[in-house]
Short mmCIF file of C-alpha atoms in Angstrom, two decimals:
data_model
loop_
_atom_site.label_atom_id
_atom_site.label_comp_id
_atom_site.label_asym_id
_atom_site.label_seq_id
_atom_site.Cartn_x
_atom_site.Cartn_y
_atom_site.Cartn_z
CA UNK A 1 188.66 54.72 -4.32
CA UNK A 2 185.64 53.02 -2.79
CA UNK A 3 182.11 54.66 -2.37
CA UNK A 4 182.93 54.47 0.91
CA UNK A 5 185.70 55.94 1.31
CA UNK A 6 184.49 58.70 -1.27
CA UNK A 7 182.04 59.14 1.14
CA UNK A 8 184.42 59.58 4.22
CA UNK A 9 186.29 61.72 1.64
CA UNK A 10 183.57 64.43 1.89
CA UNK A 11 183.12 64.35 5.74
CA UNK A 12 186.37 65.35 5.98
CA UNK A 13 186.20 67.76 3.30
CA UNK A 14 183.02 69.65 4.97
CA UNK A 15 180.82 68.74 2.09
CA UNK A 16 177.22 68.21 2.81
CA UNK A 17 175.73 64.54 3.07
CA UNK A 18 172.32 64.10 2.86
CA UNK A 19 169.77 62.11 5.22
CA UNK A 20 169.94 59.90 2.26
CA UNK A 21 173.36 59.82 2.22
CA UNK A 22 174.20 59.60 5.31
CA UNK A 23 172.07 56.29 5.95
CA UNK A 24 173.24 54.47 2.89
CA UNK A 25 176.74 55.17 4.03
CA UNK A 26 175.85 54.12 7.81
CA UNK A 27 174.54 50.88 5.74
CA UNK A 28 177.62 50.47 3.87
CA UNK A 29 179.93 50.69 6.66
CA UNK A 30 178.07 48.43 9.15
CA UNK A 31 177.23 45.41 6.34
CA UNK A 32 180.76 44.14 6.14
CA UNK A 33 181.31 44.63 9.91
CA UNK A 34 177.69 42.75 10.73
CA UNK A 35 178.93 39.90 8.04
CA UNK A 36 182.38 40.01 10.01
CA UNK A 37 181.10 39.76 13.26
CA UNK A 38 178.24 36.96 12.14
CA UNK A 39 181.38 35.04 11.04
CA UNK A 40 183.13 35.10 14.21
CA UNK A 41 180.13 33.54 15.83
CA UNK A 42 179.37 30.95 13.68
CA UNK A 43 182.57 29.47 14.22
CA UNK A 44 182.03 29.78 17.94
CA UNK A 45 178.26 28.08 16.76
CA UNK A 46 180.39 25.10 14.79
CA UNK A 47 182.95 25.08 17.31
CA UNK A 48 180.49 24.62 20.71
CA UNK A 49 178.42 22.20 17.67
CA UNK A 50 181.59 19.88 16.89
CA UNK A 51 182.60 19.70 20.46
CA UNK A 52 178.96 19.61 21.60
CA UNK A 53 178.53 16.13 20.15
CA UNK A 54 181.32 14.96 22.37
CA UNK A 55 179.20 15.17 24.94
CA UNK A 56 177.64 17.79 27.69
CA UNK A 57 181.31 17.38 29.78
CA UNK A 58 182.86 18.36 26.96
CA UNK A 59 180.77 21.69 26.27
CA UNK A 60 180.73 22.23 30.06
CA UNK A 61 184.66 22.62 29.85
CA UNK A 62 184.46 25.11 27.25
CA UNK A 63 181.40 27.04 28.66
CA UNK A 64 183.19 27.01 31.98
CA UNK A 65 186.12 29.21 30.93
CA UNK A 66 183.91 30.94 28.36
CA UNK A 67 183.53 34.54 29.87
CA UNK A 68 186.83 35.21 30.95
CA UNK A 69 187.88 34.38 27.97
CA UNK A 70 185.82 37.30 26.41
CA UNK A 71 187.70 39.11 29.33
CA UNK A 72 190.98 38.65 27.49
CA UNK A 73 189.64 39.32 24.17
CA UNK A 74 187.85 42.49 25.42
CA UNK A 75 191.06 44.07 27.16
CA UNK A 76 193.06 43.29 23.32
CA UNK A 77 190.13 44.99 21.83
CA UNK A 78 189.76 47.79 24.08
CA UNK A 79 193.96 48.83 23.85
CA UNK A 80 194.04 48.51 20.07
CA UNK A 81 190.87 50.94 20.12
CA UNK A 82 193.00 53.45 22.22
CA UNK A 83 194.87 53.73 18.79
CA UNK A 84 192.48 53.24 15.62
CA UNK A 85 190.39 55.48 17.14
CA UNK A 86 193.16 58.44 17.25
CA UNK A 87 193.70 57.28 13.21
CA UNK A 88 189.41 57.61 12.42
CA UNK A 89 190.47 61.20 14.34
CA UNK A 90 193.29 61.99 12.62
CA UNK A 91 191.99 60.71 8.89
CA UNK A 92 188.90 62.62 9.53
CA UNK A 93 191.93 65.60 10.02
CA UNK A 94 193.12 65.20 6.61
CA UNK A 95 196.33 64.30 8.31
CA UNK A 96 197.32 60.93 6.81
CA UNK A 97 201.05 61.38 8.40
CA UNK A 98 200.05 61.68 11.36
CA UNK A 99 197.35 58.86 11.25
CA UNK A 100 200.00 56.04 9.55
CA UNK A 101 202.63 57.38 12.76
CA UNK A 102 199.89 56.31 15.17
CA UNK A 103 199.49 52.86 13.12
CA UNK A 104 203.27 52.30 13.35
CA UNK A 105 203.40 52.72 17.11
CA UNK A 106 200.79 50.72 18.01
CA UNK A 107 202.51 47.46 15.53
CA UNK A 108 204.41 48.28 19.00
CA UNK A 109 202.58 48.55 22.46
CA UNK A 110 199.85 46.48 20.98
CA UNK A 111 200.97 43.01 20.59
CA UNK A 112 203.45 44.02 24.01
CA UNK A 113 199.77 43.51 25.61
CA UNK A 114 198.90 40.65 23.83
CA UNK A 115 202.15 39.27 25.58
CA UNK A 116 201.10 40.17 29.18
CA UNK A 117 198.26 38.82 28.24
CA UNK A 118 199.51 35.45 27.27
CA UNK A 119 201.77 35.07 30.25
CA UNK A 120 199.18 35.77 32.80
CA UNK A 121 196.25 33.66 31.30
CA UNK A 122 198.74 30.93 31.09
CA UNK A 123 199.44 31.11 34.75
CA UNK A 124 195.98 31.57 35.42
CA UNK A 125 194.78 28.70 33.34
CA UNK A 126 195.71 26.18 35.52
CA UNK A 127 193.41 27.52 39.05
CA UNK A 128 190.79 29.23 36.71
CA UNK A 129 188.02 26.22 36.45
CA UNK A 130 188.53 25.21 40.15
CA UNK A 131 188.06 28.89 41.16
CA UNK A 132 184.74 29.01 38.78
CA UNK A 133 183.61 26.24 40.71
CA UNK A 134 183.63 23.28 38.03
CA UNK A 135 183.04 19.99 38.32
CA UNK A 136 186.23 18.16 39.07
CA UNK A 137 185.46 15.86 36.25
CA UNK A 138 185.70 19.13 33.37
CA UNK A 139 188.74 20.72 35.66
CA UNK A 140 191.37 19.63 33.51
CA UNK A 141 189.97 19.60 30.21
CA UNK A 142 189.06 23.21 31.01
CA UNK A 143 192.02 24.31 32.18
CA UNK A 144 193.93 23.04 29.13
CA UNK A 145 191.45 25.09 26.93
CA UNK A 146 192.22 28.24 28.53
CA UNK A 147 195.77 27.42 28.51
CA UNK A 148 196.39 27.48 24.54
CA UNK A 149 193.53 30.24 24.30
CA UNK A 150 195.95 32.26 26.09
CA UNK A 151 198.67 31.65 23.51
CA UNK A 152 196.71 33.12 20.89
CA UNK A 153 196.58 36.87 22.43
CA UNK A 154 199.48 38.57 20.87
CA UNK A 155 197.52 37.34 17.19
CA UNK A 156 194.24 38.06 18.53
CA UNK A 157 195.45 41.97 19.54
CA UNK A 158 197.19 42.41 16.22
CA UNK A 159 194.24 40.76 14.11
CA UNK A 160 191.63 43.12 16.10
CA UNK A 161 194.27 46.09 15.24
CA UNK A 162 195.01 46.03 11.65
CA UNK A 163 190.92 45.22 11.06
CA UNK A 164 190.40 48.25 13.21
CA UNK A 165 192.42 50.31 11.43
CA UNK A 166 191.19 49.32 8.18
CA UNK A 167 187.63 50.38 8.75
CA UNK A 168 188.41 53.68 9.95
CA UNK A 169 190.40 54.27 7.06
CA UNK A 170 187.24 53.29 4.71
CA UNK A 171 188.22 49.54 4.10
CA UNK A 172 185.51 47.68 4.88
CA UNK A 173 185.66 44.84 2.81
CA UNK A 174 189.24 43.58 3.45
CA UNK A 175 188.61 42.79 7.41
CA UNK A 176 185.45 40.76 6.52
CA UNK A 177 187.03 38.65 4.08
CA UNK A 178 189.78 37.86 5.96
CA UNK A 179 186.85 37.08 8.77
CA UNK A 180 185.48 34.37 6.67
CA UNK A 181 188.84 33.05 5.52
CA UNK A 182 189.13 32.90 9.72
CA UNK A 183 185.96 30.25 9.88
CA UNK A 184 186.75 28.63 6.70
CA UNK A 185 189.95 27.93 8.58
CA UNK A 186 188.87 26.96 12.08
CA UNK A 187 186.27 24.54 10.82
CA UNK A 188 189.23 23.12 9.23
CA UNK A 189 191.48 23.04 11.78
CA UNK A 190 188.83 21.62 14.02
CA UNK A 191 187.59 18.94 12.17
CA UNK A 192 191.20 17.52 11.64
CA UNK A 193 192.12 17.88 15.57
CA UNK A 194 188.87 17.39 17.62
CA UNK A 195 187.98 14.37 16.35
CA UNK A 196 190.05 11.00 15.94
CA UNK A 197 190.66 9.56 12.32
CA UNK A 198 186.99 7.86 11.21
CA UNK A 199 185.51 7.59 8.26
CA UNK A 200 182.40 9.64 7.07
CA UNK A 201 179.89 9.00 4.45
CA UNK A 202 182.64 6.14 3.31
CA UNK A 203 185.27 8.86 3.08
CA UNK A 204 188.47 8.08 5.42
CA UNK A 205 189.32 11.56 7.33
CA UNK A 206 192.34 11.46 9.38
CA UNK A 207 192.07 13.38 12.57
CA UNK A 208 194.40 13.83 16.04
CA UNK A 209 191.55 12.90 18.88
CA UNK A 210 192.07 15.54 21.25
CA UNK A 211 188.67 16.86 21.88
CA UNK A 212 188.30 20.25 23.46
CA UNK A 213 191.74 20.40 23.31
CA UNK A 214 191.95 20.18 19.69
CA UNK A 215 189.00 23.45 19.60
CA UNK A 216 191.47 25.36 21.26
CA UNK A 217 194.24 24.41 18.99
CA UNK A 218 192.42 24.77 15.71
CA UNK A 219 191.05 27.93 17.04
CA UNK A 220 194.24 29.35 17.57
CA UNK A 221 195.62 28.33 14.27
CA UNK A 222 193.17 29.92 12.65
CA UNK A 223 193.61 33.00 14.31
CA UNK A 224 197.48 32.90 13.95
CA UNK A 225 197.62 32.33 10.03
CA UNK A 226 194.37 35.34 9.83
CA UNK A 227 196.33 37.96 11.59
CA UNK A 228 199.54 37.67 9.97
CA UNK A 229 197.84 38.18 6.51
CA UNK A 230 195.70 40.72 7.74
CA UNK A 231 198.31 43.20 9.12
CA UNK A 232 200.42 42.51 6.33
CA UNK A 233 197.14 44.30 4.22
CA UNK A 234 196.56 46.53 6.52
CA UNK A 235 200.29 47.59 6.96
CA UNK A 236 201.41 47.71 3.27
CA UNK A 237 198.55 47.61 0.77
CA UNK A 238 196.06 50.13 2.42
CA UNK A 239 196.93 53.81 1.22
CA UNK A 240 196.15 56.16 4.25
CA UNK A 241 198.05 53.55 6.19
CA UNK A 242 201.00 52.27 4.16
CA UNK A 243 204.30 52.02 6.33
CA UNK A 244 206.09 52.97 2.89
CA UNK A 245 204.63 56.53 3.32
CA UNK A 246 205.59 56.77 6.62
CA UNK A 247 208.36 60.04 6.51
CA UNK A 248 208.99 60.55 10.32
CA UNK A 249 211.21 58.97 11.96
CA UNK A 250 210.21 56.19 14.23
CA UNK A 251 209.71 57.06 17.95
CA UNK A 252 207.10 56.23 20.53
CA UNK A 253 205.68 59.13 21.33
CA UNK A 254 204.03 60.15 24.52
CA UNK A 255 201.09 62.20 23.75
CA UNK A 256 199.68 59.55 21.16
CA UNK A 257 200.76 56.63 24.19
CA UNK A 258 198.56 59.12 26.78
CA UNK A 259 195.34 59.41 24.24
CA UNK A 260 195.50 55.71 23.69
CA UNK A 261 195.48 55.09 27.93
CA UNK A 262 192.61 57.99 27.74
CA UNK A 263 190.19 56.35 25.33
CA UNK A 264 191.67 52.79 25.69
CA UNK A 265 191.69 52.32 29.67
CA UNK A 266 187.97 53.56 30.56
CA UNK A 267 187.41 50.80 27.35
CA UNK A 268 189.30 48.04 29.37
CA UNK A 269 187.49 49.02 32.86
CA UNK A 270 184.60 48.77 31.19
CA UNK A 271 185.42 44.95 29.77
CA UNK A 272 186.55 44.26 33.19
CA UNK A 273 183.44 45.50 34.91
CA UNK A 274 181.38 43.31 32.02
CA UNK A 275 183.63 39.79 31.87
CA UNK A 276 183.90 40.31 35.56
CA UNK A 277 180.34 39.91 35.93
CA UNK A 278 179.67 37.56 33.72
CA UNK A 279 182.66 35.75 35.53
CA UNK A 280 180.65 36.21 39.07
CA UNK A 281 177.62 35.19 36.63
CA UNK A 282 179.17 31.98 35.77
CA UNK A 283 180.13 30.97 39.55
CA UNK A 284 176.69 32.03 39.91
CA UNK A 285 175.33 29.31 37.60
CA UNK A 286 177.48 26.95 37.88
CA UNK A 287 176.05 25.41 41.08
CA UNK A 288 173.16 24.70 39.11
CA UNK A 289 175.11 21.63 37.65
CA UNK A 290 176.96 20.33 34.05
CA UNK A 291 173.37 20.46 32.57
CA UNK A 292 172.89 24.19 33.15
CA UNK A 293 176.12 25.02 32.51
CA UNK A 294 176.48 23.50 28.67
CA UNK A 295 172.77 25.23 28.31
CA UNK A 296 173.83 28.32 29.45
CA UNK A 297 177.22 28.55 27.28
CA UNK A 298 175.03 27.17 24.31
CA UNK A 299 172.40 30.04 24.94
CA UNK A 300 174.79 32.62 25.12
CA UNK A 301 176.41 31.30 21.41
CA UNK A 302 173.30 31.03 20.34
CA UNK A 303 171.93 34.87 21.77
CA UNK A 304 175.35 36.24 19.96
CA UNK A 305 174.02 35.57 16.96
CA UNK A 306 171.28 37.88 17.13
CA UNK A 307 173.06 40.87 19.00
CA UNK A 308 176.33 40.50 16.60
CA UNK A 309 174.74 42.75 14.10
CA UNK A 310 174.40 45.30 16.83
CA UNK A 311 178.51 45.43 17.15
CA UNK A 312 178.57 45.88 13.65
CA UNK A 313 176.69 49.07 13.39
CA UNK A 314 178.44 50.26 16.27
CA UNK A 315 181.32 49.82 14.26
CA UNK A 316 180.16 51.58 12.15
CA UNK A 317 179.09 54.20 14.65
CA UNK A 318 183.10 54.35 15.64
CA UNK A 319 184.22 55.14 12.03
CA UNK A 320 181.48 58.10 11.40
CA UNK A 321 181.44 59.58 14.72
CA UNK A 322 185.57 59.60 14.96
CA UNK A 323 185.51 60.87 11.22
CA UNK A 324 182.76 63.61 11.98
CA UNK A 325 184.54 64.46 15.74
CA UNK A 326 188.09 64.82 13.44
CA UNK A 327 186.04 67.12 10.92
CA UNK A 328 185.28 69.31 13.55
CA UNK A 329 181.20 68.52 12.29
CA UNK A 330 179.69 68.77 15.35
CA UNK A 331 176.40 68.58 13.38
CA UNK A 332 177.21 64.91 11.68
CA UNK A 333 178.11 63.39 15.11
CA UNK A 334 174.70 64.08 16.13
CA UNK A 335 173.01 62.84 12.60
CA UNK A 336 174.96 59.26 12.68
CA UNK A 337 174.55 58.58 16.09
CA UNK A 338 170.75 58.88 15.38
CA UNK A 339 171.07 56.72 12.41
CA UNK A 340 173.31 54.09 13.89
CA UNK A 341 171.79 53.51 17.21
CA UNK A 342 167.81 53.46 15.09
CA UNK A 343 169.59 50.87 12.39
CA UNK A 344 171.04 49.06 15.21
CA UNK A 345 167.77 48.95 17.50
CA UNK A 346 165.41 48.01 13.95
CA UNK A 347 167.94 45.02 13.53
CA UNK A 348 168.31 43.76 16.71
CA UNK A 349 164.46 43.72 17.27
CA UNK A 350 164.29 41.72 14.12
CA UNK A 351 166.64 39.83 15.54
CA UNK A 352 164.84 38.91 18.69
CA UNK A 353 162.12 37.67 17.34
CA UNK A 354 163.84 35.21 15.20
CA UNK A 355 165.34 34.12 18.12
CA UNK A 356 162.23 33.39 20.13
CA UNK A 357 160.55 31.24 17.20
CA UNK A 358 163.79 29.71 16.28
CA UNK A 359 164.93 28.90 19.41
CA UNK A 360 164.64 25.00 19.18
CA UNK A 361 166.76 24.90 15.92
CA UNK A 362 169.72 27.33 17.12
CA UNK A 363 169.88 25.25 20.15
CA UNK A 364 169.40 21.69 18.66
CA UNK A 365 172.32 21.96 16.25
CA UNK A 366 174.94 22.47 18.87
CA UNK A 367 173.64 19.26 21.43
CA UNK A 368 171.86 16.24 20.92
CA UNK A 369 170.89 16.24 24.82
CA UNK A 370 166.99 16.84 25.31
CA UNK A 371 167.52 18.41 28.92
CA UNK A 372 169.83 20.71 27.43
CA UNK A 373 168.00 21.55 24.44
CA UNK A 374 164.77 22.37 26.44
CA UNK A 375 166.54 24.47 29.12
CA UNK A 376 168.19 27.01 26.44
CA UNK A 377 165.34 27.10 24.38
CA UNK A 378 163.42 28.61 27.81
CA UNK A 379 166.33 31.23 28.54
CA UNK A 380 166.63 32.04 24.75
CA UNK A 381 163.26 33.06 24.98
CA UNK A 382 163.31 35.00 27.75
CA UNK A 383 166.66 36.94 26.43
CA UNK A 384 164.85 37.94 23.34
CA UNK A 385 162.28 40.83 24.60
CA UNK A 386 165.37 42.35 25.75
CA UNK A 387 167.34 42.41 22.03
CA UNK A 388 166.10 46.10 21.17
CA UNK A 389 167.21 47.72 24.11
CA UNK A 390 170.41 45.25 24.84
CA UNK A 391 170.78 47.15 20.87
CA UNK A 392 170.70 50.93 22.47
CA UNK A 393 173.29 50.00 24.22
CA UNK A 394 175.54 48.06 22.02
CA UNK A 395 175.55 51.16 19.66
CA UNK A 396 175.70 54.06 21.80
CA UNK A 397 178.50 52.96 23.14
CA UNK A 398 179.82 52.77 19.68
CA UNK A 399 178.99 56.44 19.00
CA UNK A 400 180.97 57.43 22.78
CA UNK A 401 183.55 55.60 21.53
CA UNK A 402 184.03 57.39 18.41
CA UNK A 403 182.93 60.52 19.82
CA UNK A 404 186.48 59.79 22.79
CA UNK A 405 183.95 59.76 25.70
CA UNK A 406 184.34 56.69 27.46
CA UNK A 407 184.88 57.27 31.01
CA UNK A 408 180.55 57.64 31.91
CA UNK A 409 179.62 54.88 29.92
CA UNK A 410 181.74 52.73 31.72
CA UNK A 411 180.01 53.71 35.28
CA UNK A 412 177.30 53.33 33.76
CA UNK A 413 177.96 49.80 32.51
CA UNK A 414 178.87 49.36 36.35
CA UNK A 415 176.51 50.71 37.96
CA UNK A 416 173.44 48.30 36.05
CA UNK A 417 175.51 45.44 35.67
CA UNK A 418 177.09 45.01 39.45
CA UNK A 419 173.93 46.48 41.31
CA UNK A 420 171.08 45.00 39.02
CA UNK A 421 171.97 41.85 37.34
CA UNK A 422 174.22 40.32 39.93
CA UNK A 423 172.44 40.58 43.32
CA UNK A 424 168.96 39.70 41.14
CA UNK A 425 170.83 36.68 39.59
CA UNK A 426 171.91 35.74 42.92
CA UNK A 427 168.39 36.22 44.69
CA UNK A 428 166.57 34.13 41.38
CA UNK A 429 168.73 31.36 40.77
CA UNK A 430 168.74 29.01 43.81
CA UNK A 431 164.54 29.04 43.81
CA UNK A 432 164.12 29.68 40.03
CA UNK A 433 166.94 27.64 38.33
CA UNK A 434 168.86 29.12 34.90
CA UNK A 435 165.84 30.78 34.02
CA UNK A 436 165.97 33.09 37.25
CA UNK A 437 170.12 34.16 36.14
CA UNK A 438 168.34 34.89 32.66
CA UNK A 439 165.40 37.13 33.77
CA UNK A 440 168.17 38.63 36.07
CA UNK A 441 170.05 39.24 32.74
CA UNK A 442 167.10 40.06 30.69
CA UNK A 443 165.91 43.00 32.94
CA UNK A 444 169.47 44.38 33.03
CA UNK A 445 170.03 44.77 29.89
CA UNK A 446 166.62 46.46 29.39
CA UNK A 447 167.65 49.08 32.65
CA UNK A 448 171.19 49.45 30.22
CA UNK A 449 169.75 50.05 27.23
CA UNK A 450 167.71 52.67 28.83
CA UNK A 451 170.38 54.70 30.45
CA UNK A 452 172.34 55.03 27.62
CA UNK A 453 169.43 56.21 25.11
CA UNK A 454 169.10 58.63 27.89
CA UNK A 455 172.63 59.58 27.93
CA UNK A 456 172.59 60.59 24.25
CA UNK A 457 169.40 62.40 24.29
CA UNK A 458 171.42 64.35 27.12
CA UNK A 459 174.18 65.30 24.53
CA UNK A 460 176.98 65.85 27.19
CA UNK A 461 179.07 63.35 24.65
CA UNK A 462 178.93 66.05 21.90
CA UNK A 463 182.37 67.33 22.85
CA UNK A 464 185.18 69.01 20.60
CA UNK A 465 188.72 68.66 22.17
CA UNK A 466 191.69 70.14 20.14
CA UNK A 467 193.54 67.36 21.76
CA UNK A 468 191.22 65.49 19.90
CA UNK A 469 192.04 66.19 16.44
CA UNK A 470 195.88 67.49 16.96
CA UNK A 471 198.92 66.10 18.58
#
């Protein structure tokens, strides 16, 4: 047994942690999430980098289609949470039965969304770009992208699954490695399908030639080969979740199916609200032209980087609070929402600053274009004064998440999102270019951030439900 999980051991046995304690545990857990979630983006950094030196068309085409498809990916990630959050309950219970029953149904309903998901985004992929108001030159290119993104949604809900289960049963490590293997892989994949056969440094490399096209392929690859060996660990080689164990007999049961459309649908509404704006966002920008749409994708890549490490400590947030909430320790889901949301804000604001004085770099390594360069390199800096904040949020929600309160964060997220950042985007951007949709974001965020640090103080998420803890 890990230190972590001895840790997790003695939150569900009542013992006492200290402050101490508690914070190098907070630590422990969010580390290998931060590393896994730094991962993820720098192969969306090499990916936007490899297909960024096909030209600004090219990164246009991806940037295009960009926020819906975090739409996609946030609805997968948001239904698999309905479930690993009712295991963090139930392991923090002592009731590893019950918890590996709730793992087995969702190998289920899971990847049946990742399914929907697949047959609507392929249907969708081919109006998408024209509807987002793209340049009829990137149209098709774009829509092909989405297209075979689609087709990866049944392996990108069962790879967010089985890593989601595996932290909230104390496995940290596991999901992160199987992260990097994920980048090792898609750098792979991509070099050997987005570019045609050439030779480099007098070393022939063979290659397929299909541009963005061959992103979106590699991508999915990746993804495909990832999640298959990453359930397998999570389903047979992790013991509070082994399918081996598993006594009951199998049935889909209806009060774990409601708890997962309790904590999971506020979760989706909320992505909707969020990729829906940033959808409106995009038509927003896109006027603007190709140039300020490849700077814009390439600043949000680039931004991810620093505010990744805030989704990792709200991972982290998820596992302790759920553990804590299933302990019935009203008094630790209090003490590691503190911790989580001050280690998440201290990073982030670290974070920001990098950002603002390495601006120039993060952008320069994904285009060689000087007009694109200089225009995310002035939104970049804007974006960072709003990191710390933009980190409150990212966090807290973490904690309401593990805590099952999801339903006021959500109008919350609505509420700043829809009647701040949109109509201020709107009003800045025809008189103050890109930079006007990014102080439009950057004072959003800030208003966000605020609300929910206020929200916590509050403490109307400190809530015990037996329905919580028990079937």
């Amino acid at each position: 047994m890990s230190e972590v999980e001895e840790q997790l051991a003695r939150i569900r046995g009542g013992q006492i942690l200290t402050w101490r304690q508690q914070l190098a545990l907070t630590v422990r857990l969010s580390l290998p999430s931060v590393i896994a979630q730094f991962s993820s983006i720098v192969m969306q950094y090499i990916d936007a980098s490899m297909v960024g030196s096909l030209g600004a068309a090219a990164s246009a085409s991806i940037g295009l289609v960009s926020t819906t498809a975090w739409l996609f990916s946030g609805l997968c990630a948001s239904w698999a949470a309905g479930f690993y959050v009712q295991v963090a309950h139930r392991l923090g219970a002592k009731d590893s039965e019950g918890a590996r029953d709730v793992f087995r149904q969702s190998l289920v309903l899971v990847p049946l969304f990742g399914i929907f998901l697949l047959m609507f985004g392929t249907c969708l992929s081919r109006y998408l770009p024209g509807w987002l108001g793209g340049a009829p030159e990137i149209l098709p290119t774009s829509s092909s992208y989405f297209f075979i993104y689609a087709c990866s949604m049944p392996a990108l809900a069962l790879y967010l699954l089985a890593g989601g289960m595996m932290r909230c049963s104390g496995n940290i490590y596991t999901p992160t490695a199987f992260s990097l293997l994920m980048c090792v892989l898609d750098i792979l994949f991509n070099a050997l399908l987005i570019f045609p056969t050439r030779q480099v440094a007098g070393i022939w490399i063979p290659g397929a030639g299909w541009g963005v096209t061959g992103a979106a392929v590699g991508t999915a690859l990746a993804l495909y080969a990832t999640a298959a060996l990453l359930l397998y660990r999570a389903a047979f080689c992790t013991p509070d979740l082994c399918l081996r164990r598993v006594a009951l007999p199998f049935l889909l049961s209806g009060a774990c199916f409601r708890k997962a459309l309790r904590i999971g649908i506020p979760m989706m509404c909320e992505r909707v609200v969020m990729c829906g704006a940033q959808i409106l966002y995009t038509v927003i920008v896109a006027p603007l032209g190709t140039l300020a749409i490849a700077a814009n994708s390439f600043a949000i890549i680039a931004e991810s980087i620093c505010y990744m490490p805030g989704y990792g400590v709200s991972d982290a947030a998820v596992t302790l609070v759920g553990h804590s909430l299933g302990a019935r320790r009203k008094d630790l889901m209090w003490q590691f929402a503190r911790i989580t949301v001050g280690l998440g804000i201290g990073v982030m604001t670290v974070m920001g600053i990098v950002m603002y004085m390495a601006a120039p770099l993060m952008i320069g390594c994904m285009t060689p274009d000087a007009r694109v360069v200089a225009m995310g390199v002035e939104v970049l800096r804007i974006e960072a004064f709003a990191e710390p904040l933009f980190a409150a949020a990212i966090v807290t929600y973490g904690v309401f998440v593990g805590a099952g309160s999801t339903v006021a964060p959500t109008l919350m997220n609505f509420c700043s999102i829809w009647l701040v950042r949109l109509p201020l985007a709107a009003f800045l951007a025809p008189w103050m270019g890109l930079c006007g949709a990014w102080v439009a974001m950057c004072s959003e965020l800030c208003l966000r951030g605020t609300l929910f640090l206020l929200r916590l103080r509050s403490g109307k998420w400190l809530v015990l439900r037996e329905a919580d803890v028990k079937r």
